[in-house]
Coordinates of C-alpha atoms and ligand atoms in Angstrom, one line a residue:
X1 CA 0.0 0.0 0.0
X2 CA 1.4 3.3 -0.6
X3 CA 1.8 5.8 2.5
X4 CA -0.2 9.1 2.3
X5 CA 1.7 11.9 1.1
X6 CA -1.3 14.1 2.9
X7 CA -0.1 16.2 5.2
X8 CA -2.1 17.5 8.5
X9 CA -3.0 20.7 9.6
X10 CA -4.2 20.7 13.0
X11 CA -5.7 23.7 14.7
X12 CA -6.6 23.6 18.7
X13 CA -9.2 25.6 19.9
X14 CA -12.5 26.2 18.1
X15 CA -13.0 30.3 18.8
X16 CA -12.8 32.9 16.8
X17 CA -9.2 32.6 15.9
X18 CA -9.2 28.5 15.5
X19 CA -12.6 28.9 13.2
X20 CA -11.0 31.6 11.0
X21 CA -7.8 30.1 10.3
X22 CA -9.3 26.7 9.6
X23 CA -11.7 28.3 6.8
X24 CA -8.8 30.4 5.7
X25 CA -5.4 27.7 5.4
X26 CA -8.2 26.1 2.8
X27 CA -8.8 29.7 0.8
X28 CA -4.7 29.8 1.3
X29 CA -4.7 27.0 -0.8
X30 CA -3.9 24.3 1.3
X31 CA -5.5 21.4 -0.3
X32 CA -4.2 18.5 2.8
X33 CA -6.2 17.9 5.8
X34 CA -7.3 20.4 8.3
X35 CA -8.8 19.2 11.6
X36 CA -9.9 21.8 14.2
X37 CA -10.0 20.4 17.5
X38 CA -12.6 22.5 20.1
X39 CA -13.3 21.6 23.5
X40 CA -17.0 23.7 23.7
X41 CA -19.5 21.4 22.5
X42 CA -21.1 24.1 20.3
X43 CA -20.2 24.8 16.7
X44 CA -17.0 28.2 17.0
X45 CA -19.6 31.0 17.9
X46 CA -19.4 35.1 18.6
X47 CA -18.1 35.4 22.4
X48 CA -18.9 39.5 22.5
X49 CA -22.8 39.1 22.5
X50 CA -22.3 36.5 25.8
X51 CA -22.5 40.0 27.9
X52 CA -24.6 41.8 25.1
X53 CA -28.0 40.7 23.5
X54 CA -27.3 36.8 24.0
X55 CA -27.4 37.5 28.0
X56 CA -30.1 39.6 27.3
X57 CA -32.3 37.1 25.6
X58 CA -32.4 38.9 22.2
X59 CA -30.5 36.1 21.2
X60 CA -30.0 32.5 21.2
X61 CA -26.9 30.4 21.2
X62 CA -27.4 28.9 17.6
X63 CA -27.8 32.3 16.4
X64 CA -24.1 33.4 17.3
X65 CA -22.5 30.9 15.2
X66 CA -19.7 32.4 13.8
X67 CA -20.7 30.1 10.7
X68 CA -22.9 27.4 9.7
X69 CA -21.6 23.5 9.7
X70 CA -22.0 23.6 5.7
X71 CA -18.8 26.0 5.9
X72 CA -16.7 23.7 7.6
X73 CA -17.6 21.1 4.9
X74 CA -17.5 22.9 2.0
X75 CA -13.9 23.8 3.9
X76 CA -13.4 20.1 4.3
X77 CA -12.3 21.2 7.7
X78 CA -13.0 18.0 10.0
X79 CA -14.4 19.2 13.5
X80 CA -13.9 17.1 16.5
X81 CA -16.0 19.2 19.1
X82 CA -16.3 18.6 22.5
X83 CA -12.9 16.8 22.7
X84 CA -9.8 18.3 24.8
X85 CA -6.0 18.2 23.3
X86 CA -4.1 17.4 27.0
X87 CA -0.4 17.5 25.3
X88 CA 2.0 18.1 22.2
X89 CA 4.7 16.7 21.9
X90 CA 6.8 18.8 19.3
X91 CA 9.5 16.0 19.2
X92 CA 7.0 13.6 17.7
X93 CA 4.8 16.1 15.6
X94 CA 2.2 14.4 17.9
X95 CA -0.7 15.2 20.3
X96 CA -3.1 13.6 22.9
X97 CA -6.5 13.7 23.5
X98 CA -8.6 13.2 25.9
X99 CA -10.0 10.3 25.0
X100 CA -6.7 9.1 24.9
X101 CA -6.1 9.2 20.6
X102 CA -3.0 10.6 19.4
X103 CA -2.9 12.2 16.3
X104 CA 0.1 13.3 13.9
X105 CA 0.6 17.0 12.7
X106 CA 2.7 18.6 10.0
X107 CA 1.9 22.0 11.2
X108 CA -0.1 23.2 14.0
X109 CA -1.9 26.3 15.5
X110 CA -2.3 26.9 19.1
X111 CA -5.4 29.2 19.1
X112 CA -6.6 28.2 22.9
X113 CA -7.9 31.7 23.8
X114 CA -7.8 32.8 27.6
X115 CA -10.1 31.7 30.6
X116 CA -11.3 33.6 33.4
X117 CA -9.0 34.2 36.5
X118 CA -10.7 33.0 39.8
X119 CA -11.2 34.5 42.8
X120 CA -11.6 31.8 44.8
X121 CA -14.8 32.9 46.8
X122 CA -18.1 31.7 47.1
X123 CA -16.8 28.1 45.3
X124 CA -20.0 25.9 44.9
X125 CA -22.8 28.8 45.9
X126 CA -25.3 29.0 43.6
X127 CA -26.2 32.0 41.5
X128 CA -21.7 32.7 41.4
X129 CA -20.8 33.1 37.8
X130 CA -17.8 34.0 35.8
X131 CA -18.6 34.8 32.2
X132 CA -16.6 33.5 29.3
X133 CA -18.3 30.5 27.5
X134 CA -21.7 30.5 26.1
X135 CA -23.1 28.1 28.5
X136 CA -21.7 30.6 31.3
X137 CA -24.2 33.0 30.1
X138 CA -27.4 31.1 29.7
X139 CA -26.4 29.6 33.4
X140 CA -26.8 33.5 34.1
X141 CA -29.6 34.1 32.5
X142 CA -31.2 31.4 34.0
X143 CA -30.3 33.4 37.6
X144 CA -31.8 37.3 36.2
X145 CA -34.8 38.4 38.3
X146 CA -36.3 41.1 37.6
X147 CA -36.0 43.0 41.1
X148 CA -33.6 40.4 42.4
X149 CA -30.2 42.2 44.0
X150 CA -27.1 41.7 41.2
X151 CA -23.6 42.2 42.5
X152 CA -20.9 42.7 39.8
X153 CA -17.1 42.2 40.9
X154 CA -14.9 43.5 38.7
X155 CA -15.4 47.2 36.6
X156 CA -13.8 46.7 32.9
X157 CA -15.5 46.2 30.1
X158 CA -17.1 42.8 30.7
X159 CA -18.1 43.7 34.1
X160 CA -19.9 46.6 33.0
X161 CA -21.3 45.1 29.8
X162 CA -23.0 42.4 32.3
X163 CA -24.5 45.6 34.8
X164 CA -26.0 47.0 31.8
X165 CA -28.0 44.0 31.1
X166 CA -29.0 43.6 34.6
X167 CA -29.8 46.7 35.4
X168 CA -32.0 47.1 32.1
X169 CA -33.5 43.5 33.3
X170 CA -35.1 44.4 36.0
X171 CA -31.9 44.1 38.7
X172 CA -30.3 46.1 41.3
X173 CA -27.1 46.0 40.3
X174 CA -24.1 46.7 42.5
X175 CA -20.7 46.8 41.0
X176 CA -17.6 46.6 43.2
X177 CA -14.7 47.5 41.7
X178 CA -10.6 47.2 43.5
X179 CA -9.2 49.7 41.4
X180 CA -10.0 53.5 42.1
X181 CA -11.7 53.9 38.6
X182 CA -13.6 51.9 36.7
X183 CA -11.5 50.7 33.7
X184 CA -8.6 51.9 35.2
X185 CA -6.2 49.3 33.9
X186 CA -7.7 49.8 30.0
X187 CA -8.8 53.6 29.2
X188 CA -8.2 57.2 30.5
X189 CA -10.3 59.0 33.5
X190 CA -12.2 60.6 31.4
X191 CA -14.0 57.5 30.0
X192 CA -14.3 55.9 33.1
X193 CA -16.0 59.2 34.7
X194 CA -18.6 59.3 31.7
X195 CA -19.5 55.3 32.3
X196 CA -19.9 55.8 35.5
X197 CA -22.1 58.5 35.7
X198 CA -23.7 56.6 32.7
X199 CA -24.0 53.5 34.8
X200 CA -25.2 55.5 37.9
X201 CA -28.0 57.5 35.2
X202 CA -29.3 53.5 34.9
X203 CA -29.5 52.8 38.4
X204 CA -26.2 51.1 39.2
X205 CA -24.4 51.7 42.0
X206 CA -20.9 51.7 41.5
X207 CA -18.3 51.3 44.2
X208 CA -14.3 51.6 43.7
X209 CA -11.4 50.8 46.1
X210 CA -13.5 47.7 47.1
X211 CA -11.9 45.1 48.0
X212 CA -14.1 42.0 48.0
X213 CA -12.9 39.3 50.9
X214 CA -15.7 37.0 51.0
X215 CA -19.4 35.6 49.3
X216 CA -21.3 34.0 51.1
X217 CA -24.8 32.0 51.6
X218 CA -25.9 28.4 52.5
X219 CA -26.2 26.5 49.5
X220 CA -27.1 29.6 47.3
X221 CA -25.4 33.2 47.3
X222 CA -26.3 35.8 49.9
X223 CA -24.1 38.1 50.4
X224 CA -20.3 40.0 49.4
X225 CA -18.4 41.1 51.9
X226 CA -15.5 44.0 51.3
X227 CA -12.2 44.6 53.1
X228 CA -13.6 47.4 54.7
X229 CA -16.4 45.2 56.6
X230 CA -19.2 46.9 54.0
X231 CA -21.7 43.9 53.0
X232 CA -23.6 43.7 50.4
X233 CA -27.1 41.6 49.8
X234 CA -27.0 39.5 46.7
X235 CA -29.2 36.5 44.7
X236 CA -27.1 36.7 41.8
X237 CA -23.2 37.2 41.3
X238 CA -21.0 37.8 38.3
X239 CA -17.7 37.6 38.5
X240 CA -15.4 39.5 35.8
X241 CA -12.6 39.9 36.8
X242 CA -9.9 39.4 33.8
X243 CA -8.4 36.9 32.3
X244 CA -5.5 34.6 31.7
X245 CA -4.3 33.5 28.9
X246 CA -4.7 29.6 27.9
X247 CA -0.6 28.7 27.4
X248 CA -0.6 26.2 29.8
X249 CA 0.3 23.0 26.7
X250 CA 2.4 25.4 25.2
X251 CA 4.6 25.4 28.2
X252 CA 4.4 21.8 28.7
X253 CA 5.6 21.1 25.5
X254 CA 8.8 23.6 26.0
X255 CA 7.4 26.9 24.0
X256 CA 8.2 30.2 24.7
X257 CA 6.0 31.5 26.7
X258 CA 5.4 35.0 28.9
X259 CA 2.1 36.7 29.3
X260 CA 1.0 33.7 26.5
X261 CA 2.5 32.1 24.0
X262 CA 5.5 34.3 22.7
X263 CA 5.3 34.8 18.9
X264 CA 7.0 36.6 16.3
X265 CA 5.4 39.0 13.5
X266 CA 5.0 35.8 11.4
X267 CA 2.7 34.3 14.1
X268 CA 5.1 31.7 14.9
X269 CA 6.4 30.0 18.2
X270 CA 9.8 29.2 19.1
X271 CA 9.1 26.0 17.4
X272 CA 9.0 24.7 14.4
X273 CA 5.7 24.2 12.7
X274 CA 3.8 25.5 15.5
X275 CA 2.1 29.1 14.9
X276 CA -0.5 30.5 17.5
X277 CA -3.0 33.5 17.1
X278 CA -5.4 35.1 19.1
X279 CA -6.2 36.1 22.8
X280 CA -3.2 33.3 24.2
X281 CA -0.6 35.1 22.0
X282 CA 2.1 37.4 23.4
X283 CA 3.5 39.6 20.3
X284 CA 5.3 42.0 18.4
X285 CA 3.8 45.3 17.8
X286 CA 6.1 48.0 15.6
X287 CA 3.8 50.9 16.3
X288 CA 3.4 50.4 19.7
X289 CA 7.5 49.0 20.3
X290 CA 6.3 46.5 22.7
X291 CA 5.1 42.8 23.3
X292 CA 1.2 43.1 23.4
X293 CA -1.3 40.5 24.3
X294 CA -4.7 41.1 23.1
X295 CA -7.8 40.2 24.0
X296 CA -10.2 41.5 21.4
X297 CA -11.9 39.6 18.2
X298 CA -10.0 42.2 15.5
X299 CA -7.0 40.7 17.2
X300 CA -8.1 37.0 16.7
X301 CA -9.6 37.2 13.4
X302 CA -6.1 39.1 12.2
X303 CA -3.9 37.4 13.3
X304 CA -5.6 34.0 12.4
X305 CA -5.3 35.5 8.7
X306 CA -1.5 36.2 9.1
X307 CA -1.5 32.4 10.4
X308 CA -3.1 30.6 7.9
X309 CA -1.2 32.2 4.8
X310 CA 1.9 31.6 6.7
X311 CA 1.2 27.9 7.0
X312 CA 0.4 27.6 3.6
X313 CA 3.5 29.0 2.7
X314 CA 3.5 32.7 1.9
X315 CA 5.3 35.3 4.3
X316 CA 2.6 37.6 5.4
X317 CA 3.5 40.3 8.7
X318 CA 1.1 41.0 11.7
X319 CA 0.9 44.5 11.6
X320 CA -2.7 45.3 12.6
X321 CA -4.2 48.1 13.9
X322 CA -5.9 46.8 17.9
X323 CA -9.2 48.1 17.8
X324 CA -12.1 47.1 20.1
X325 CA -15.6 48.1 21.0
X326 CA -18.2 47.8 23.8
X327 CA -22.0 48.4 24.0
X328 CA -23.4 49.4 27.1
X329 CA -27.6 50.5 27.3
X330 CA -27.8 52.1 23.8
X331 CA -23.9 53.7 24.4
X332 CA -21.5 52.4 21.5
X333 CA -18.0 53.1 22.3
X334 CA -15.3 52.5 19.7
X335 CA -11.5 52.5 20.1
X336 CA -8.7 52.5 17.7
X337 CA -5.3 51.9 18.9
X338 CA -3.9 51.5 22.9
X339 CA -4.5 54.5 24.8
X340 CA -0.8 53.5 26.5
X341 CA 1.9 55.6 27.1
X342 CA 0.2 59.1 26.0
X343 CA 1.4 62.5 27.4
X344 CA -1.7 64.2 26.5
X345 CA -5.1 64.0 25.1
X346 CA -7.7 66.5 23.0
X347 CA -11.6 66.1 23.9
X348 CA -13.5 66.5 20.8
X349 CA -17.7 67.0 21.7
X350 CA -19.4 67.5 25.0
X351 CA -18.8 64.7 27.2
X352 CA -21.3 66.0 30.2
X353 CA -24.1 66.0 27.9
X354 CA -25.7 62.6 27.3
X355 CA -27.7 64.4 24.1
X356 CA -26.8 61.6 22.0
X357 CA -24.1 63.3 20.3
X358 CA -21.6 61.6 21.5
X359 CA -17.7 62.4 21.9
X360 CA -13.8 61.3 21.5
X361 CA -11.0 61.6 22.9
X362 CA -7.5 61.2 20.8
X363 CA -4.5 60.7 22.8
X364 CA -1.2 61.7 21.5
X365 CA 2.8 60.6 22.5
X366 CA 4.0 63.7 21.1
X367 CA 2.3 64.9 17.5
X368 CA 1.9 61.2 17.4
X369 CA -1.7 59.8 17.8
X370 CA -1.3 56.8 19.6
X371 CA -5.6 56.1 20.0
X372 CA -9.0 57.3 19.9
X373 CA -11.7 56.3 22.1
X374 CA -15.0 57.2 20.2
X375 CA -18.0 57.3 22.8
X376 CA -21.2 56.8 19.5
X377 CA -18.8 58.3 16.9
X378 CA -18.2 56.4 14.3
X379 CA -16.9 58.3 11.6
X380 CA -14.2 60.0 14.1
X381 CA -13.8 56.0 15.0
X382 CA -13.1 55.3 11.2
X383 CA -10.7 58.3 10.4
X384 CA -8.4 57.6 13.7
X385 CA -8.6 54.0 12.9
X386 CA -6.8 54.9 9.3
X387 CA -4.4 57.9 10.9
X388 CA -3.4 55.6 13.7
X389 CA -2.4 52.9 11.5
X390 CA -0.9 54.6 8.9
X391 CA 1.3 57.4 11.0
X392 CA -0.3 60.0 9.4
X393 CA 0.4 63.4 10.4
X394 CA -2.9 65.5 12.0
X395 CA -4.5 68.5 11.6
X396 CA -4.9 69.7 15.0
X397 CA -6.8 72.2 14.8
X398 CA -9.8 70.2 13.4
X399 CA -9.9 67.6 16.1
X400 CA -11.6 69.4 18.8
X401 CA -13.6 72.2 16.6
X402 CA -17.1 70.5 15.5
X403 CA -16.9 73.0 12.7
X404 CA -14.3 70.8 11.2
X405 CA -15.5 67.5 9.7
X406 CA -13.6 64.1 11.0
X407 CA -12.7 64.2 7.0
X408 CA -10.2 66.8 8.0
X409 CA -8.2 65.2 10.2
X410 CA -5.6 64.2 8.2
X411 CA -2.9 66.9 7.4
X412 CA -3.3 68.1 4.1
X413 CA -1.2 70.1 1.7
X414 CA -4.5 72.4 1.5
X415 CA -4.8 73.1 5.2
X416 CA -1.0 74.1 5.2
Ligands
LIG1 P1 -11.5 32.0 22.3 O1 -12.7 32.6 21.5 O2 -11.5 32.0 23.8 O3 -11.4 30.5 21.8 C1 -10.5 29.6 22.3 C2 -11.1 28.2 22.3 O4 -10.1 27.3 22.6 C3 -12.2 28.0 23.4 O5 -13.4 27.6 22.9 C4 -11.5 27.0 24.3 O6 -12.5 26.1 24.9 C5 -10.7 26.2 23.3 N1 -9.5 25.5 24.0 C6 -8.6 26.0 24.8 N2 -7.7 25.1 25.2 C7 -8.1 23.9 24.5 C8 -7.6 22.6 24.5 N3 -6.5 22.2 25.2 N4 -8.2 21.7 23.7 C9 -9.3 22.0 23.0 N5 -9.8 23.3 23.0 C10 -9.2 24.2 23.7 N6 -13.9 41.4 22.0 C11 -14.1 42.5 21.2 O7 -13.3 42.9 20.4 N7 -15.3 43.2 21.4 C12 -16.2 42.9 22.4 O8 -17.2 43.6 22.5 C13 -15.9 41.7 23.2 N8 -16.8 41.3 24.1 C14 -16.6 40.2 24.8 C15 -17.5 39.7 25.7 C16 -17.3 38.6 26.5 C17 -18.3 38.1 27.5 C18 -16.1 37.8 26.3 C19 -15.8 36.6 27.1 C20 -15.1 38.3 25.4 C21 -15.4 39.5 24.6 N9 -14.5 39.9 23.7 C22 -14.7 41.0 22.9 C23 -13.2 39.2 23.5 C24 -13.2 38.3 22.4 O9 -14.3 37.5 22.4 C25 -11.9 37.4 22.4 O10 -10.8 38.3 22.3 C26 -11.9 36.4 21.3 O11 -13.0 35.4 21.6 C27 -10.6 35.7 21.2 O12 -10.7 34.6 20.3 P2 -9.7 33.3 20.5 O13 -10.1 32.5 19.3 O14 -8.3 33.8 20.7 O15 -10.2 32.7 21.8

């Protein structure tokens, strides 16, 4: 019999980035096997509308598919869902499941995402959730009362996502934040002082500098307790606290690994024939001159791309632009770029008055713009998206005078 000169592909993780590289590697032109290996039961679905309109019923579970089975097999991409990988073993181009079969690779993809860090309180209580997985949400769902008592632990984006929805269900929500802002660790004060206010316009009560120590209740939640001996009452608990990222077989099998799996611009490991994309990724970024690790789906879905052309044998560069966005009540906020290492900022619209006008704010390392958050602004959004990217120089004087368009941003000859 003649041996197979077919050579595997396997992809572990079924999320955003595993599902688009799978689909991709074949549009590539790689015409040997693919298998994606996914752990979640469900067909590779949309994670962002967990804490948006999936939590708040607008939405079910098969209607967040990121895309229908008949993709996959007009792919021919073989899914085995529901099924854990527990090693690789890069010596052997081989790697275990958990049902104990071993399959060969010829190149693989590590796109295992990022779980939820624990806290470690109120273990076994009903009504305590963490939120990353589409069965955590329904499980929450399944907990919303309308007039119940919601505590939130935990103020970034998720955390606040999840208060919206609870509040607009029906809930009293109570969100306990460590930090002495809300999004402290992701945006500037100004953003965090217009979402709070916005939260607190909805009802919520937001609380920073707490420290949360305990949860408690017999069988089902009660209560949180804070450092400072404050208690609060609670049926329902969500926990969003951030995430870490999933590199645990990387670092079994002897990657490179620091805050996830360390990867150059060609979205490949410190091995050979092993590539990884996604939220477990720790990469190169030339504009920003740092190691970055992402946790946004632009980040997946790009970097999955730069993976799949690089498997099949072109040399593409990861050189995306982060951008990432949030919905809380009827609030779109969009952001281009890290606002990281700034020295200043310029405010562009009111941002006390909730008229529905919206605002930005663009801040700058020097006369370089370095990110934009855009509070229901989408074509400031679009135009700092494209001037952040491309280094473009800016026309400051139009940024913070409405009587300039966001089409004159950019520094033209004209405005000179
Ligand atoms: P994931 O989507 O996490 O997929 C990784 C998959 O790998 C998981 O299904 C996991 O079970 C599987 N896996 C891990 N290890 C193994 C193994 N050993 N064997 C088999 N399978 C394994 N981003 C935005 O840009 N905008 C938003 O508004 C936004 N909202 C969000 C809201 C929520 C509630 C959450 C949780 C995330 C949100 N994000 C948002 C972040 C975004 O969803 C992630 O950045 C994105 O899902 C990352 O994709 P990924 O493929 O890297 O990882």
């Amino acid at each position: 019999m003649p041996q197979s000169t077919k050579k595997t592909c396997v992809i572990i993780g079924a999320g955003h980035a595993g599902s688009v590289l799978a689909v991709q590697l074949r549009k590539e032109g790689w015409t040997d096997r693919i298998v994606l290996i996914g752990e979640e039961a469900h067909l590779p679905y949309h994670r962002p509308p967990l804490s948006k309109d999936l939590l708040a019923g607008e939405k079910e579970v098969a209607g967040i598919a990121l895309r229908g089975q008949a993709a996959y097999d007009a792919a021919e991409v073989e899914m085995r869902l529901g099924e854990r990988v527990e090693r690789v073993i890069p010596e052997l181009r081989t790697l275990r499941l958990s049902s104990g079969e071993e399959l060969v690779y010829d190149a693989l993809a590590l796109c295992t995402g990022a779980s939820v860090r624990h806290i470690e309180l109120g273990d076994g209580l009903d009504g305590v959730h963490y939120l990353r997985t589409a069965d955590d949400a329904m499980a929450i769902r399944t907990d919303m009362r309308p007039g119940g008592k919601a505590v939130v632990v935990g103020g970034g984006y998720i955390g606040l996502e999840v208060a919206s929805v609870l509040a607009r269900k029906g809930m009293h929500v109570t969100l306990l934040e460590r930090a002495g802002r809300i999004l402290e660790r992701v945006t500037s004060p100004v953003i965090s002082e217009y979402f709070t206010a916005l939260h607190q316009d909805n009802g919520v009560d937001i609380v920073t500098d707490a420290v949360v120590t305990g949860i408690g209740g017999e069988g089902r939640v009660s209560s949180v307790l804070c450092e400072d001996g404050s208690e609060y009452a609670a049926d329902l608990v969500v926990i969003g606290v951030g995430v870490n990222p999933e590199s645990t077989l990387a670092e079994e099998a002897g990657l490179q690994v620091g805050n996830g799996i360390v990867v150059d611009e060609y979205t490949r490991t410190s091995v050979a024939e092993v590539y990884a994309a996604g939220d477990c990724t720790w990469h190169p970024s030339a504009l920003y001159g740092r190691q970055l690790r992402l946790e946004s789906v632009q980040n997946a879905l790009d970097q999955a791309r730069v993976a799949a052309a690089n498997i099949a044998g072109r040399e593409v560069k990861y050189e995306a632009l982060p951008w990432f966005w949030s919905d809380q009540y009827d609030i779109k906020l969009q952001i281009a770029g890290l606002p990281i290492d700034y020295d200043h900022f310029v405010i562009r619209g009111d941002r006390l008055n909730r008229d529905g006008r919206g605002f930005a704010v663009f801040y700058f390392r020097g006369e370089k713009m370095v990110a934009a958050d855009c509070v229901d602004r989408s074509a400031e959004f679009l135009v700092c998206k494209k001037l952040i990217g491309k280094q473009l120089p800016v026309n400051m004087q139009a940024l913070a005078d409405e009587a300039w368009g966001p089409d004159s941003f950019e520094m033209r000859d004209d405005f000179l």
